């Protein structure tokens, strides 16, 4: 008669091996998401950013024209337009305004107040 614990351990090891080999073949793009005004302040003319729009399911790369233009992306109440679907979204901050220990984050919301876009630094070209 077989030992059930041994069979269970061997089955678990086989599943782990299959999962690890499947994940090894996947590649992903990692973006540095901009969530603070300080992130936008570091941008210079010619830097590339991406708009990731959840409404039209697109990623659009845009070149920053000036540092002032970059800072427009983090002014509360300003509007940002998706380059693909032309939808206008509003810049909003999330987090408690009076609690200085919790950092407020820049978000982009649609007319329903739902987060629908984010902006990130474009991955460097290889």
N, CA, C and O atoms as a DFTB+ gen file, in Angstrom:
504 C
 N C O
     1  1       0.831      -1.177       0.000
     2  2       0.000       0.000       0.000
     3  2       0.883       1.251       0.000
     4  3       1.897       1.307       0.696
     5  1       0.482       2.252      -0.792
     6  2       1.275       3.470      -0.922
     7  2       1.035       4.395       0.265
     8  3      -0.034       4.409       0.874
     9  1       2.054       5.148       0.557
    10  2       1.966       6.138       1.616
    11  2       1.276       7.380       1.034
    12  3       1.824       7.981       0.110
    13  1       0.089       7.797       1.533
    14  2      -0.635       8.940       0.970
    15  2       0.143      10.259       1.106
    16  3       0.034      11.127       0.240
    17  1       0.910      10.413       2.164
    18  2       1.674      11.639       2.343
    19  2       2.745      11.762       1.263
    20  3       2.965      12.844       0.719
    21  1       3.405      10.656       0.958
    22  2       4.441      10.674      -0.073
    23  2       3.830      11.037      -1.437
    24  3       4.399      11.837      -2.180
    25  1       2.698      10.459      -1.754
    26  2       2.026      10.764      -3.023
    27  2       1.623      12.229      -3.088
    28  3       1.755      12.863      -4.135
    29  1       1.141      12.762      -1.998
    30  2       0.737      14.159      -1.943
    31  2       1.937      15.089      -2.155
    32  3       1.842      16.061      -2.904
    33  1       3.049      14.795      -1.507
    34  2       4.249      15.618      -1.640
    35  2       4.778      15.560      -3.071
    36  3       5.173      16.588      -3.620
    37  1       4.792      14.391      -3.677
    38  2       5.273      14.260      -5.056
    39  2       4.359      15.009      -6.029
    40  3       4.845      15.645      -6.964
    41  1       3.060      14.942      -5.822
    42  2       2.119      15.657      -6.676
    43  2       2.313      17.168      -6.527
    44  3       2.267      17.894      -7.520
    45  1       2.525      17.642      -5.312
    46  2       2.763      19.064      -5.070
    47  2       4.044      19.537      -5.728
    48  3       4.085      20.623      -6.305
    49  1       5.087      18.729      -5.644
    50  2       6.363      19.090      -6.271
    51  2       6.221      19.159      -7.790
    52  3       6.795      20.042      -8.426
    53  1       5.460      18.235      -8.373
    54  2       5.244      18.238      -9.821
    55  2       4.479      19.494     -10.246
    56  3       4.808      20.110     -11.260
    57  1       3.466      19.871      -9.477
    58  2       2.700      21.087      -9.787
    59  2       3.587      22.329      -9.685
    60  3       3.514      23.216     -10.536
    61  1       4.410      22.392      -8.663
    62  2       5.309      23.525      -8.487
    63  2       6.291      23.630      -9.650
    64  3       6.560      24.728     -10.138
    65  1       6.822      22.504     -10.090
    66  2       7.759      22.492     -11.208
    67  2       7.088      22.963     -12.500
    68  3       7.674      23.739     -13.255
    69  1       5.873      22.501     -12.756
    70  2       5.145      22.926     -13.954
    71  2       4.819      24.417     -13.918
    72  3       4.936      25.108     -14.930
    73  1       4.415      24.904     -12.767
    74  2       4.094      26.324     -12.621
    75  2       5.330      27.187     -12.831
    76  3       5.270      28.203     -13.524
    77  1       6.445      26.790     -12.237
    78  2       7.682      27.563     -12.370
    79  2       8.155      27.599     -13.822
    80  3       8.622      28.637     -14.292
    81  1       8.041      26.492     -14.529
    82  2       8.488      26.483     -15.919
    83  2       7.557      27.300     -16.805
    84  3       8.009      27.905     -17.778
    85  1       6.273      27.328     -16.489
    86  2       5.328      28.136     -17.266
    87  2       5.593      29.621     -17.052
    88  3       5.542      30.401     -18.003
    89  1       5.876      30.019     -15.811
    90  2       6.138      31.425     -15.514
    91  2       7.472      31.888     -16.081
    92  3       7.625      33.068     -16.394
    93  1       8.423      31.006     -16.219
    94  2       9.742      31.384     -16.731
    95  2       9.661      31.871     -18.174
    96  3      10.480      32.692     -18.589
    97  1       8.705      31.390     -18.935
    98  2       8.581      31.781     -20.330
    99  2       7.840      33.081     -20.534
   100  3       7.876      33.634     -21.633
   101  1       7.163      33.594     -19.509
   102  2       6.382      34.817     -19.646
   103  2       7.270      36.038     -19.460
   104  3       8.178      36.037     -18.629
   105  1       7.001      37.069     -20.234
   106  2       7.681      38.347     -20.045
   107  2       6.622      39.393     -19.774
   108  3       5.471      39.253     -20.189
   109  1       7.012      40.420     -19.089
   110  2       6.065      41.493     -18.800
   111  2       6.787      42.828     -18.879
   112  3       8.006      42.900     -18.726
   113  1       6.025      43.876     -19.117
   114  2       6.562      45.220     -19.129
   115  2       6.283      45.837     -17.769
   116  3       5.139      45.884     -17.318
   117  1       7.326      46.303     -17.129
   118  2       7.161      46.958     -15.843
   119  2       7.306      48.452     -16.050
   120  3       8.285      48.923     -16.628
   121  1       6.320      49.185     -15.573
   122  2       6.331      50.625     -15.687
   123  2       6.527      51.229     -14.320
   124  3       6.118      50.665     -13.305
   125  1       7.156      52.380     -14.309
   126  2       7.263      53.160     -13.091
   127  2       6.048      54.075     -13.073
   128  3       6.052      55.132     -13.705
   129  1       5.013      53.672     -12.352
   130  2       3.765      54.426     -12.308
   131  2       3.957      55.722     -11.531
   132  3       4.552      55.728     -10.454
   133  1       3.446      56.823     -12.087
   134  2       3.530      58.118     -11.421
   135  2       2.310      58.290     -10.534
   136  3       1.179      58.326     -11.018
   137  1       2.547      58.398      -9.221
   138  2       1.459      58.572      -8.259
   139  2       1.635      59.806      -7.385
   140  3       0.733      60.168      -6.629
   141  1       2.820      60.468      -7.488
   142  2       3.095      61.634      -6.652
   143  2       3.519      62.800      -7.541
   144  3       4.103      62.580      -8.602
   145  1       3.239      64.029      -7.130
   146  2       3.708      65.182      -7.904
   147  2       5.228      65.181      -8.096
   148  3       5.724      65.661      -9.116
   149  1       5.964      64.645      -7.125
   150  2       7.421      64.582      -7.238
   151  2       7.854      63.731      -8.435
   152  3       8.888      63.997      -9.048
   153  1       7.060      62.708      -8.764
   154  2       7.373      61.868      -9.925
   155  2       7.298      62.685     -11.212
   156  3       8.156      62.562     -12.085
   157  1       6.277      63.508     -11.319
   158  2       6.097      64.334     -12.515
   159  2       7.150      65.445     -12.583
   160  3       7.555      65.850     -13.673
   161  1       7.591      65.933     -11.426
   162  2       8.584      67.008     -11.382
   163  2       9.936      66.552     -11.935
   164  3      10.735      67.383     -12.365
   165  1      10.198      65.262     -11.930
   166  2      11.471      64.733     -12.433
   167  2      11.504      64.636     -13.962
   168  3      12.569      64.427     -14.543
   169  1      10.366      64.784     -14.608
   170  2      10.335      64.658     -16.067
   171  2      10.953      65.868     -16.754
   172  3      10.795      67.006     -16.312
   173  1      11.657      65.595     -17.838
   174  2      12.289      66.654     -18.624
   175  2      11.746      66.604     -20.044
   176  3      11.108      65.632     -20.450
   177  1      12.006      67.654     -20.780
   178  2      11.599      67.712     -22.182
   179  2      12.232      66.529     -22.925
   180  3      13.429      66.268     -22.802
   181  1      11.402      65.823     -23.697
   182  2      11.885      64.681     -24.468
   183  2      11.697      63.336     -23.790
   184  3      11.829      62.303     -24.445
   185  1      11.387      63.315     -22.478
   186  2      11.114      62.046     -21.798
   187  2       9.852      61.423     -22.367
   188  3       8.962      62.130     -22.840
   189  1       9.777      60.123     -22.321
   190  2       8.600      59.397     -22.822
   191  2       7.776      58.909     -21.639
   192  3       8.304      58.348     -20.680
   193  1       6.458      59.139     -21.732
   194  2       5.519      58.602     -20.747
   195  2       4.461      57.807     -21.494
   196  3       4.274      57.968     -22.700
   197  1       3.771      56.944     -20.752
   198  2       2.682      56.178     -21.360
   199  2       1.391      56.460     -20.605
   200  3       1.369      56.558     -19.378
   201  1       0.324      56.588     -21.373
   202  2      -1.028      56.682     -20.824
   203  2      -1.616      55.279     -20.935
   204  3      -1.686      54.722     -22.031
   205  1      -2.033      54.713     -19.822
   206  2      -2.679      53.410     -19.826
   207  2      -4.149      53.652     -19.517
   208  3      -4.520      53.928     -18.376
   209  1      -4.985      53.544     -20.555
   210  2      -6.404      53.855     -20.436
   211  2      -7.206      52.564     -20.275
   212  3      -7.164      51.681     -21.132
   213  1      -7.926      52.473     -19.179
   214  2      -8.762      51.297     -18.932
   215  2     -10.081      51.357     -19.680
   216  3     -10.758      50.340     -19.828
   217  1     -10.452      52.541     -20.152
   218  2     -11.716      52.689     -20.886
   219  2     -11.606      52.082     -22.284
   220  3     -12.467      51.307     -22.701
   221  1     -10.540      52.440     -23.006
   222  2     -10.387      51.921     -24.380
   223  2      -9.354      50.797     -24.454
   224  3      -9.064      50.286     -25.536
   225  1      -8.797      50.413     -23.297
   226  2      -7.848      49.294     -23.209
   227  2      -6.622      49.506     -24.105
   228  3      -6.228      48.606     -24.846
   229  1      -6.018      50.710     -24.031
   230  2      -4.850      51.010     -24.845
   231  2      -3.711      51.540     -23.985
   232  3      -3.911      52.005     -22.863
   233  1      -2.517      51.454     -24.546
   234  2      -1.324      52.056     -23.972
   235  2      -0.764      52.985     -25.043
   236  3      -0.407      52.531     -26.130
   237  1      -0.685      54.265     -24.751
   238  2      -0.227      55.254     -25.722
   239  2       1.039      55.929     -25.207
   240  3       1.065      56.438     -24.086
   241  1       2.080      55.934     -26.020
   242  2       3.329      56.590     -25.640
   243  2       3.320      58.029     -26.128
   244  3       2.964      58.307     -27.273
   245  1       3.716      58.941     -25.246
   246  2       3.716      60.368     -25.549
   247  2       5.062      60.952     -25.102
   248  3       5.623      60.537     -24.088
   249  1       5.565      61.911     -25.866
   250  2       6.798      62.608     -25.505
   251  2       6.450      63.876     -24.735
   252  3       5.573      64.637     -25.144
   253  1       7.136      64.097     -23.628
   254  2       6.898      65.280     -22.795
   255  2       7.470      66.496     -23.516
   256  3       8.641      66.506     -23.897
   257  1       6.639      67.519     -23.700
   258  2       7.056      68.732     -24.404
   259  2       7.834      69.685     -23.494
   260  3       8.755      70.370     -23.937
   261  1       7.447      69.717     -22.207
   262  2       8.124      70.620     -21.265
   263  2       7.835      70.154     -19.837
   264  3       6.873      69.422     -19.604
   265  1       8.663      70.576     -18.887
   266  2       8.379      70.233     -17.487
   267  2       7.044      70.787     -17.008
   268  3       6.369      70.173     -16.182
   269  1       6.666      71.959     -17.533
   270  2       5.386      72.568     -17.142
   271  2       4.222      71.688     -17.598
   272  3       3.252      71.495     -16.864
   273  1       4.331      71.154     -18.822
   274  2       3.289      70.260     -19.329
   275  2       3.192      69.002     -18.459
   276  3       2.097      68.513     -18.183
   277  1       4.329      68.495     -18.039
   278  2       4.342      67.303     -17.188
   279  2       3.625      67.566     -15.866
   280  3       2.899      66.704     -15.371
   281  1       3.824      68.748     -15.297
   282  2       3.197      69.080     -14.017
   283  2       1.689      69.251     -14.137
   284  3       0.984      69.143     -13.134
   285  1       1.170      69.514     -15.341
   286  2      -0.279      69.608     -15.549
   287  2      -0.968      68.271     -15.273
   288  3      -2.168      68.236     -14.999
   289  1      -0.220      67.181     -15.343
   290  2      -0.791      65.849     -15.115
   291  2      -1.053      65.550     -13.645
   292  3      -1.633      64.516     -13.314
   293  1      -0.628      66.450     -12.765
   294  2      -0.835      66.185     -11.339
   295  2      -1.468      67.357     -10.600
   296  3      -1.366      67.436      -9.376
   297  1      -2.116      68.264     -11.315
   298  2      -2.839      69.364     -10.678
   299  2      -4.280      68.939     -10.449
   300  3      -5.009      68.627     -11.391
   301  1      -4.677      68.932      -9.182
   302  2      -6.023      68.475      -8.837
   303  2      -7.077      69.285      -9.567
   304  3      -7.047      70.516      -9.557
   305  1      -8.017      68.581     -10.207
   306  2      -9.099      69.218     -10.939
   307  2      -8.803      69.429     -12.414
   308  3      -9.716      69.714     -13.190
   309  1      -7.537      69.294     -12.820
   310  2      -7.186      69.446     -14.235
   311  2      -7.743      68.275     -15.032
   312  3      -8.104      67.245     -14.461
   313  1      -7.813      68.431     -16.339
   314  2      -8.271      67.329     -17.186
   315  2      -7.116      66.816     -18.025
   316  3      -6.242      67.572     -18.450
   317  1      -7.136      65.515     -18.250
   318  2      -6.150      64.828     -19.088
   319  2      -6.944      64.075     -20.141
   320  3      -7.962      63.455     -19.831
   321  1      -6.486      64.126     -21.378
   322  2      -7.191      63.470     -22.477
   323  2      -6.420      62.241     -22.940
   324  3      -5.213      62.311     -23.176
   325  1      -7.113      61.126     -23.069
   326  2      -6.497      59.908     -23.587
   327  2      -6.158      60.134     -25.058
   328  3      -7.033      60.533     -25.826
   329  1      -4.910      59.889     -25.474
   330  2      -4.543      60.095     -26.872
   331  2      -5.274      59.159     -27.843
   332  3      -5.417      59.480     -29.023
   333  1      -5.733      58.012     -27.353
   334  2      -6.386      57.041     -28.237
   335  2      -7.881      57.285     -28.398
   336  3      -8.364      57.462     -29.516
   337  1      -8.615      57.297     -27.291
   338  2     -10.077      57.411     -27.380
   339  2     -10.581      58.842     -27.185
   340  3     -11.774      59.112     -27.327
   341  1      -9.660      59.760     -26.860
   342  2      -9.983      61.183     -26.675
   343  2     -10.907      61.453     -25.493
   344  3     -11.483      62.536     -25.391
   345  1     -11.051      60.478     -24.601
   346  2     -11.874      60.671     -23.411
   347  2     -11.145      61.595     -22.438
   348  3      -9.946      61.442     -22.204
   349  1     -11.868      62.539     -21.885
   350  2     -11.296      63.457     -20.911
   351  2     -11.540      62.898     -19.512
   352  3     -12.663      62.545     -19.151
   353  1     -10.462      62.828     -18.737
   354  2     -10.550      62.373     -17.354
   355  2     -10.046      63.484     -16.445
   356  3      -9.295      64.363     -16.869
   357  1     -10.466      63.428     -15.204
   358  2     -10.132      64.473     -14.236
   359  2      -9.034      63.973     -13.301
   360  3      -9.038      62.812     -12.894
   361  1      -8.097      64.856     -12.963
   362  2      -7.041      64.538     -12.006
   363  2      -7.627      64.685     -10.608
   364  3      -8.210      65.715     -10.272
   365  1      -7.466      63.647      -9.804
   366  2      -7.965      63.670      -8.428
   367  2      -6.891      63.082      -7.518
   368  3      -6.012      62.348      -7.970
   369  1      -6.974      63.413      -6.243
   370  2      -6.055      62.846      -5.259
   371  2      -6.827      61.909      -4.354
   372  3      -7.953      62.196      -3.948
   373  1      -6.200      60.778      -4.043
   374  2      -6.805      59.798      -3.125
   375  2      -5.993      59.789      -1.840
   376  3      -4.768      59.918      -1.856
   377  1      -6.695      59.636      -0.738
   378  2      -6.034      59.584       0.562
   379  2      -6.555      60.700       1.440
   380  3      -7.093      61.691       0.947
   381  1      -6.396      60.541       2.733
   382  2      -6.904      61.551       3.660
   383  2      -6.115      62.857       3.557
   384  3      -4.893      62.848       3.712
   385  1      -6.795      63.983       3.297
   386  2      -6.092      65.251       3.106
   387  2      -5.435      65.812       4.368
   388  3      -4.452      66.547       4.279
   389  1      -5.965      65.473       5.530
   390  2      -5.437      66.073       6.759
   391  2      -4.434      65.181       7.471
   392  3      -3.773      65.631       8.406
   393  1      -4.305      63.930       7.053
   394  2      -3.375      63.006       7.694
   395  2      -2.050      63.046       6.948
   396  3      -1.925      62.459       5.873
   397  1      -1.064      63.731       7.506
   398  2       0.227      63.899       6.848
   399  2       1.054      62.615       6.815
   400  3       1.991      62.506       6.025
   401  1       0.714      61.640       7.667
   402  2       1.488      60.394       7.683
   403  2       1.113      59.486       6.508
   404  3       1.876      58.584       6.161
   405  1      -0.041      59.712       5.898
   406  2      -0.472      58.930       4.743
   407  2      -0.311      59.794       3.496
   408  3      -0.875      60.884       3.402
   409  1       0.454      59.296       2.558
   410  2       0.727      60.061       1.347
   411  2      -0.463      59.997       0.391
   412  3      -0.999      58.923       0.119
   413  1      -0.861      61.146      -0.108
   414  2      -1.957      61.205      -1.083
   415  2      -1.412      60.847      -2.450
   416  3      -0.271      61.175      -2.777
   417  1      -2.234      60.167      -3.259
   418  2      -1.808      59.709      -4.572
   419  2      -2.627      60.360      -5.678
   420  3      -3.827      60.593      -5.538
   421  1      -1.938      60.649      -6.789
   422  2      -2.592      61.195      -7.974
   423  2      -3.337      60.065      -8.666
   424  3      -2.773      58.995      -8.895
   425  1      -4.608      60.297      -9.002
   426  2      -5.396      59.327      -9.765
   427  2      -6.135      60.061     -10.881
   428  3      -6.272      61.284     -10.858
   429  1      -6.601      59.298     -11.841
   430  2      -7.338      59.845     -12.980
   431  2      -8.695      59.173     -13.005
   432  3      -8.789      57.953     -13.143
   433  1      -9.753      59.974     -12.870
   434  2     -11.098      59.427     -12.716
   435  2     -12.019      59.883     -13.834
   436  3     -11.859      60.969     -14.391
   437  1     -12.999      59.021     -14.153
   438  2     -14.001      59.360     -15.168
   439  2     -15.129      60.158     -14.519
   440  3     -15.028      60.557     -13.359
   441  1     -16.199      60.387     -15.271
   442  2     -17.308      61.196     -14.751
   443  2     -18.034      60.529     -13.585
   444  3     -18.744      61.200     -12.836
   445  1     -17.864      59.219     -13.424
   446  2     -18.482      58.500     -12.299
   447  2     -17.596      58.507     -11.058
   448  3     -17.997      58.020     -10.001
   449  1     -16.387      59.061     -11.190
   450  2     -15.458      59.088     -10.065
   451  2     -14.641      57.815      -9.926
   452  3     -13.981      57.608      -8.907
   453  1     -14.679      56.957     -10.944
   454  2     -13.929      55.696     -10.919
   455  2     -12.576      55.884     -11.583
   456  3     -12.471      56.534     -12.623
   457  1     -11.546      55.316     -10.980
   458  2     -10.214      55.408     -11.575
   459  2     -10.214      54.674     -12.913
   460  3     -10.629      53.518     -12.992
   461  1      -9.748      55.348     -13.961
   462  2      -9.855      54.763     -15.291
   463  2      -8.578      54.887     -16.118
   464  3      -8.548      54.455     -17.270
   465  1      -7.532      55.464     -15.552
   466  2      -6.295      55.664     -16.309
   467  2      -5.143      55.793     -15.323
   468  3      -5.339      56.169     -14.168
   469  1      -3.941      55.478     -15.793
   470  2      -2.751      55.855     -15.042
   471  2      -1.662      56.230     -16.019
   472  3      -1.700      55.853     -17.191
   473  1      -0.695      56.973     -15.527
   474  2       0.427      57.440     -16.343
   475  2       1.694      56.881     -15.733
   476  3       1.851      56.838     -14.513
   477  1       2.595      56.454     -16.601
   478  2       3.849      55.854     -16.151
   479  2       4.995      56.275     -17.047
   480  3       4.782      56.752     -18.161
   481  1       6.191      56.099     -16.563
   482  2       7.372      56.369     -17.389
   483  2       7.515      55.210     -18.364
   484  3       7.395      54.049     -17.974
   485  1       7.771      55.521     -19.628
   486  2       7.914      54.489     -20.641
   487  2       9.165      53.664     -20.375
   488  3      10.186      54.192     -19.936
   489  1       9.078      52.381     -20.642
   490  2      10.227      51.500     -20.475
   491  2      11.286      51.890     -21.485
   492  3      10.954      52.223     -22.622
   493  1      12.562      51.858     -21.096
   494  2      13.606      52.218     -22.047
   495  2      13.656      51.242     -23.214
   496  3      13.431      50.043     -23.048
   497  1      13.952      51.767     -24.387
   498  2      14.039      50.935     -25.601
   499  2      15.329      50.127     -25.550
   500  3      16.378      50.637     -25.156
   501  1      15.240      48.869     -25.950
   502  2      16.426      48.004     -25.962
   503  2      17.099      48.027     -27.296
   504  3      18.114      47.357     -27.488
